[in-house]
Every structure is written in C-alpha cells, then in structure tokens.
Coordinates of C-alpha atoms in Angstrom, one line a residue:
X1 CA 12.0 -7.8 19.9
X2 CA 10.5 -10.8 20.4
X3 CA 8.8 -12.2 24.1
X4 CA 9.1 -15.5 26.0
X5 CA 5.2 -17.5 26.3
X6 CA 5.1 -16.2 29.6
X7 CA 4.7 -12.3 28.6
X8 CA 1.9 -13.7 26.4
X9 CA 0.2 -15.1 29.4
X10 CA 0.9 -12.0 31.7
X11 CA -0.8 -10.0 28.8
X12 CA -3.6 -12.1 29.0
X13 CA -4.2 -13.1 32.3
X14 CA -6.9 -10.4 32.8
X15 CA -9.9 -9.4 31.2
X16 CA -10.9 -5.5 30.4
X17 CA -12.3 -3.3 32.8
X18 CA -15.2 -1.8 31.1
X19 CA -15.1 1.9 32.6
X20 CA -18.1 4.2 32.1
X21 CA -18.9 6.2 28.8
X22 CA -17.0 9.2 28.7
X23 CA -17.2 12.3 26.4
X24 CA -15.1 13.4 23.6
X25 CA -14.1 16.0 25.6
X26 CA -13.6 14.0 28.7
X27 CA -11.7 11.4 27.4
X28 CA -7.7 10.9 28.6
X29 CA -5.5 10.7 25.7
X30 CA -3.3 8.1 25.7
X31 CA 0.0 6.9 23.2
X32 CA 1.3 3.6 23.1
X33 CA 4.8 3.0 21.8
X34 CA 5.8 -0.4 21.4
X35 CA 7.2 -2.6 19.0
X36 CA 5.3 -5.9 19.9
X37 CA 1.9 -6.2 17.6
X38 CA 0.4 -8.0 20.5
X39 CA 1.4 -5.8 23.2
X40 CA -0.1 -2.8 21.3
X41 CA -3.1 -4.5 20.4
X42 CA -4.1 -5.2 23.7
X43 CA -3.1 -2.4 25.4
X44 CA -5.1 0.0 23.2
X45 CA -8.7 -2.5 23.3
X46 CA -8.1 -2.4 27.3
X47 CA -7.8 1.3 27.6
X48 CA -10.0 1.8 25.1
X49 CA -12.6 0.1 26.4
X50 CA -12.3 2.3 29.4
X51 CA -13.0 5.2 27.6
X52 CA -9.5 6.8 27.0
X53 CA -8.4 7.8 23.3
X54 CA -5.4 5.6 22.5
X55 CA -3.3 5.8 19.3
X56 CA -0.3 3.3 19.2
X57 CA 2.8 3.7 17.5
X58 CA 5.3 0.9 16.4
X59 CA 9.1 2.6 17.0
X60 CA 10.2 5.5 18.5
X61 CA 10.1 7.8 15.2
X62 CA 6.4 7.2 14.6
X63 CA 5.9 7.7 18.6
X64 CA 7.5 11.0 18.2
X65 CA 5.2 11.9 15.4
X66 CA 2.1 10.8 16.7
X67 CA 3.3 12.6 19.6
X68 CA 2.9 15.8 18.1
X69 CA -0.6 15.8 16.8
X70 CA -2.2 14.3 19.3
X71 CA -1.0 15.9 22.5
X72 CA -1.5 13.0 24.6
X73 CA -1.9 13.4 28.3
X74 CA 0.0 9.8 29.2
X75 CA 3.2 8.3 27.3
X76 CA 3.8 4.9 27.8
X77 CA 6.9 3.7 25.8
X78 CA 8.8 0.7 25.4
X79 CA 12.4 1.0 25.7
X80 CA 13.9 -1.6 23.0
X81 CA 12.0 0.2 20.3
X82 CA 14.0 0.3 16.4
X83 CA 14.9 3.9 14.5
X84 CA 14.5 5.4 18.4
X85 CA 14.9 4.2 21.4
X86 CA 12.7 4.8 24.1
X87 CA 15.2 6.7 26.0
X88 CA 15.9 9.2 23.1
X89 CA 11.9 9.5 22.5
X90 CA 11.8 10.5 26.1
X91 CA 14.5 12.7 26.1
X92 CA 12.8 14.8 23.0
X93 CA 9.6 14.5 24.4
X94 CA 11.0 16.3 28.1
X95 CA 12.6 18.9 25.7
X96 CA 9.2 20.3 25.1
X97 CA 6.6 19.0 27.5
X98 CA 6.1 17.5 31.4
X99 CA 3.4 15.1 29.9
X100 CA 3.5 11.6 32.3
X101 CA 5.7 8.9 30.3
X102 CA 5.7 5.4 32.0
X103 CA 8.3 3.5 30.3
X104 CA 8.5 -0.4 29.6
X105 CA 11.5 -2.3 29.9
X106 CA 12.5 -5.6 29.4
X107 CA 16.4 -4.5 30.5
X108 CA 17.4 -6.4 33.8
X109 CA 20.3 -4.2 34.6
X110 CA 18.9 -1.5 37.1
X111 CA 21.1 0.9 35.6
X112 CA 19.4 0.8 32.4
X113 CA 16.1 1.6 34.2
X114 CA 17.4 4.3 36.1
X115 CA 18.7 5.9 32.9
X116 CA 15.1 6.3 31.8
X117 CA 13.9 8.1 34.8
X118 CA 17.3 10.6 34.7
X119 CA 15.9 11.6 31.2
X120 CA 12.7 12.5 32.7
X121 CA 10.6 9.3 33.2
X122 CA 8.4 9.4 35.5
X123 CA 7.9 5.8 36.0
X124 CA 8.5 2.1 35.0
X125 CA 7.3 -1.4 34.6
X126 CA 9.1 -4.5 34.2
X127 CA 7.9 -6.4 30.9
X128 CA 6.6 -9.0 31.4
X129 CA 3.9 -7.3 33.3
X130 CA 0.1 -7.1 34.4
X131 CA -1.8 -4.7 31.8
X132 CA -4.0 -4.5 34.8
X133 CA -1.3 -3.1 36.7
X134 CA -0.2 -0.7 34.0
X135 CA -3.3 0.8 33.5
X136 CA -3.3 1.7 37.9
X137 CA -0.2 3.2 37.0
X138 CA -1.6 5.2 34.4
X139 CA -4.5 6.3 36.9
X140 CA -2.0 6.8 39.5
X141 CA 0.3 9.2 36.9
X142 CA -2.8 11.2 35.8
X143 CA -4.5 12.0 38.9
X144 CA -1.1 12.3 40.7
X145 CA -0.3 15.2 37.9
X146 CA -4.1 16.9 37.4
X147 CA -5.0 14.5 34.8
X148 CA -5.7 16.4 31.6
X149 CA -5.8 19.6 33.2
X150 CA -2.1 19.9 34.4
X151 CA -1.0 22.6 32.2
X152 CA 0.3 24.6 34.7
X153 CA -2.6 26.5 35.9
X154 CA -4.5 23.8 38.0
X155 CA -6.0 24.5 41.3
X156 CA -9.3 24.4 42.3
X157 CA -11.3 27.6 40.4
X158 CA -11.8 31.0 43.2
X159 CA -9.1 29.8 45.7
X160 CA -6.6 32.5 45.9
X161 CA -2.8 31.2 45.7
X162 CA -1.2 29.5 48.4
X163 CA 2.8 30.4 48.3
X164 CA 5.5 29.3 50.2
X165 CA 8.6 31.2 49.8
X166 CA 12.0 29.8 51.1
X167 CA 14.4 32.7 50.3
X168 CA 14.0 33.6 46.7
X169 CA 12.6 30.1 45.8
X170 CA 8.7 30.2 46.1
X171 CA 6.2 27.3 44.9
X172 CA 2.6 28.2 44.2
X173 CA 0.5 25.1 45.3
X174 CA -2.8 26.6 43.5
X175 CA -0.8 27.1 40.1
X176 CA 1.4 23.9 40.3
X177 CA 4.1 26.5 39.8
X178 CA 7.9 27.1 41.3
X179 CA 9.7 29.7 40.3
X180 CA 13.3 31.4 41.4
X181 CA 13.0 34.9 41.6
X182 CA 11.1 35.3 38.2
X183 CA 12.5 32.4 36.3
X184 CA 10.3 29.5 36.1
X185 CA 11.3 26.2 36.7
X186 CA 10.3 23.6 34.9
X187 CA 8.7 20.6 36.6
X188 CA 7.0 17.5 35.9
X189 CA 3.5 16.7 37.9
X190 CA 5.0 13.9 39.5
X191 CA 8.1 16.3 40.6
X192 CA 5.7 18.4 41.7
X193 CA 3.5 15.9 44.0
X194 CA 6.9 14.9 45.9
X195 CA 8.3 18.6 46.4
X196 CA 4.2 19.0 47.5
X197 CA 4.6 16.1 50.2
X198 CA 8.1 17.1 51.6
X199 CA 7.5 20.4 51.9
X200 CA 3.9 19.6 53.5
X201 CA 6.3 18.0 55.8
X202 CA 8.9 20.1 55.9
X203 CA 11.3 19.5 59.2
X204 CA 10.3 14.8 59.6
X205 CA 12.4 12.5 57.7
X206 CA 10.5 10.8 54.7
X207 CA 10.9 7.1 54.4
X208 CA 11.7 6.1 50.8
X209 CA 8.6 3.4 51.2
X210 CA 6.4 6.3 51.9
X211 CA 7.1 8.3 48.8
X212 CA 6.6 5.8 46.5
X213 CA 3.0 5.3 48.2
X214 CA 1.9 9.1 48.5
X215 CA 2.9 10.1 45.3
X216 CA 3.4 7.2 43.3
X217 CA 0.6 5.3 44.3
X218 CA 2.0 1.9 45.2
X219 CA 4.6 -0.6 47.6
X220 CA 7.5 -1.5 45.9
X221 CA 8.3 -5.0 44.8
X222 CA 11.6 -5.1 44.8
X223 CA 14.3 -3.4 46.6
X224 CA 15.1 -1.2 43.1
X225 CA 12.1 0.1 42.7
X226 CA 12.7 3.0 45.2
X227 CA 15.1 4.2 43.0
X228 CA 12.4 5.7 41.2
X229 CA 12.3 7.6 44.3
X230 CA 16.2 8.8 44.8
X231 CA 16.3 9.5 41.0
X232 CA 13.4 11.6 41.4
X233 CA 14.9 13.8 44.4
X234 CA 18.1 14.3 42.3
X235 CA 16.4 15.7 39.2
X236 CA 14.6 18.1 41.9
X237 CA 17.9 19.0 43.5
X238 CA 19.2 19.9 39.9
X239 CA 16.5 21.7 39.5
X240 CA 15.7 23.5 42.9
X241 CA 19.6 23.5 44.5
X242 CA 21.8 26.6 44.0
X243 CA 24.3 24.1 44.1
X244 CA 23.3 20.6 43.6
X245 CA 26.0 18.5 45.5
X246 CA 25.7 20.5 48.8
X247 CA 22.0 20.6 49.0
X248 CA 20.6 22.6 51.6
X249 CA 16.5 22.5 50.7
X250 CA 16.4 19.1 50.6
X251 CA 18.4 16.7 52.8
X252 CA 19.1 13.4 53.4
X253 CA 18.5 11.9 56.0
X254 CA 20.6 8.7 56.7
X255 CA 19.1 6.0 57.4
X256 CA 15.5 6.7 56.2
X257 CA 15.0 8.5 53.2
X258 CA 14.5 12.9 52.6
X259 CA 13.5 15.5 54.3
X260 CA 12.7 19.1 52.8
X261 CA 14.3 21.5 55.5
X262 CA 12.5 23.1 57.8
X263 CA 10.6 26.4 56.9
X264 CA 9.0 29.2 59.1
X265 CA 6.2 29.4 57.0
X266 CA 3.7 26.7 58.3
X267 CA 2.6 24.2 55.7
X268 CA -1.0 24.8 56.6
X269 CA -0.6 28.0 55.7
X270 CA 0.4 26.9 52.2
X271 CA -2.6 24.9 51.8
X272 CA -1.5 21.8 51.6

C-alpha cells in the first residue's frame, strides 16, 4: 500500500517529544504493525524517543508473532496490512487478551471502521494522520486502561473493594472486575472506563460528545467518530444484557446519547 505526498507531510509535520528517561521496568511496551517502511520508521524513533519499547512488525502474520513474545501493553495496527489483515490480527489478538489496539485506516467507508471496533478495537485514526496525535491517543488508551498494570487486579494497594451489585451482575471498581454470578466477564479497559462513567452516573442521560471526552480523551472531528462510542455500548450490552436487543442496564436515551439505569446503591458508595 502505497501513500499520497500528503501522508508524508502529515508524518513529518512534527518533531519528537523527547519524554524523560524511563526504566527498563518502567518502560510501556508498544507494537507497531504497518506495512509502510516510512510509517514504521517514524513511529518507532518518536515513541522511542519517549521512552516506550517499540518493536514494529511489517504484516499482520509477523504482528501476531511479535505479539506473542513481547506482550505489549499498546497495539497499534494498520488495517490494509498483506498475509493478515488488521481486522483478523485484532480478532486473534481479543481471543486471548484486552491489551489496547488503536487501529489505522486508510478505508473511507465508515463501515469499514466500525468493523474494527465490533472485533474489539478500542480505537481509530484516519491515515493520513498527526503522529503527534497518535501518540495522545496512545497516552489516552494506557492511562484510560491502568497502563501496564491493567491486568485485572488494579486499584490502588490497601483500599478494600468497592462493589456495586445490580441483581446478580456486580462490578468491582478496585479490581477492574465484573462478574455475573461467578462467571467473569471479560472486558477491555476502555469497556471498563465507560460502564465506570455511566454507572458513576447511573439515573442522567450521557451525551455521546461527553463519552468520547471522559473516557476517550478527545472531541470528535467528524460526526462518525462517535461511533466509536455506540459500537462501544453494544459490545457492552452483548456482554452485560441478559438479552441484548431489549436492554434494561443500559438504555438509550433518545435524543442524547446512554444512560446506565438507575441503581439504589449510591455511586459514592462504589467509590467512584
């Protein structure tokens, strides 16, 4: 895949953010999947220079691959990769792990997008794009899912759990955990951060707009881009709902956006 002069510009068109020194232990590890030299290149001197641990991978098999060793605690994928897709690299990669993958995609049909996020995306950026930009959304995606850490047992250390139960669905806020009865369900952080923020809110309607800034960390730029936002709410409903098409935990509300329905338990008593 090859990209118009203006994608070369857009790559260009800032210089690195030197970040401070970090650790070997403290360092964010971060894979890069993309078939364009240039676009790997610098991608992985820009994050690199701000510390993180980047290993970049040409197509979607090598991604997978790399994926496996290095446990990376960011994805971002292209989607017109060759021997795999981005779309099937993120569909193996949610079969085994609620890492944060931002995809890339130079597909102008919305649908195409949207497919991504269904498989488990958590977001996306429109090549061709700032790498200044990509690398907010990368700080956005990390702190936004416990960075490193999220492995499902985050929480600040001593706090005793903070559960909310709404009949025999109950979300530990300390653990980053839901669970019905005693199955676990699976989330990703960000899936996690928007059941947090309409639960903390249970009861008042939750404009689209305002999602995408509490827990995706930015205003959208065009009119699609809070379909990150609905895609988002149905994988929760698929996952949460008893029965998905009649939800009765979270709701629409016409007009505005969601709402999670209102619970006796007080949110402040959750610790939210």
């Amino acid at each position: 895949m090859t990209f118009s002069a203006a994608m070369g510009q857009a790559i260009h068109s800032d210089a690195p953010n030197q970040g401070s020194a970090a650790g070997p232990d403290d360092r964010v590890k971060i894979l890069v999947a993309d078939d364009e030299a240039n676009i790997r290149r610098v991608l992985e001197t820009r994050l690199a220079m701000q510390g993180h641990e980047v290993k970049v991978a040409e197509n979607g098999a090598e991604a997978l691959e790399l994926f496996r060793g290095f446990e990376p605690d960011v994805v971002v994928l292209d989607v017109m990769m060759p021997e795999l897709d981005g779309f099937a690299v993120v569909e193996r990669i949610r079969a085994q792990s609620e890492v944060p993958i931002i995809l890339l995609t130079a597909l102008g049909d919305v649908a195409d997008r949207i497919t991504g996020l269904q498989l488990g995306a958590d977001d996306y950026m429109v090549k061709p794009f700032s790498p200044k930009e990509l690398e907010a959304r990368i700080r956005c995606v990390l702190r936004r899912s416990g960075g490193s850490t999220a492995s499902g047992a985050g929480g600040p250390a001593g706090r005793n759990s903070h559960v909310v139960m709404v009949g025999d669905l109950s979300v530990d806020f300390n653990r980053r955990q839901a669970h019905r009865g005693e199955e676990r369900i699976r989330l990703t952080g960000m899936e996690f951060n928007l059941l947090e923020l309409l639960i903390s809110r249970c009861g008042e309607p939750i404009s689209r707009l305002d999602m995408l800034e509490k827990v995706w960390g930015y205003k959208p730029e065009r009119s699609s881009d809070s379909r990150v936002v609905d895609v988002h709410i149905s994988r929760l409903r698929a996952k949460l709902e008893e029965d998905p098409d009649n939800p009765e935990l979270i709701l629409t509300a016409r007009g505005m956006g969601y709402m999670f329905q209102r619970i006796h338990q007080p949110a402040e008593a959750a610790g939210i």
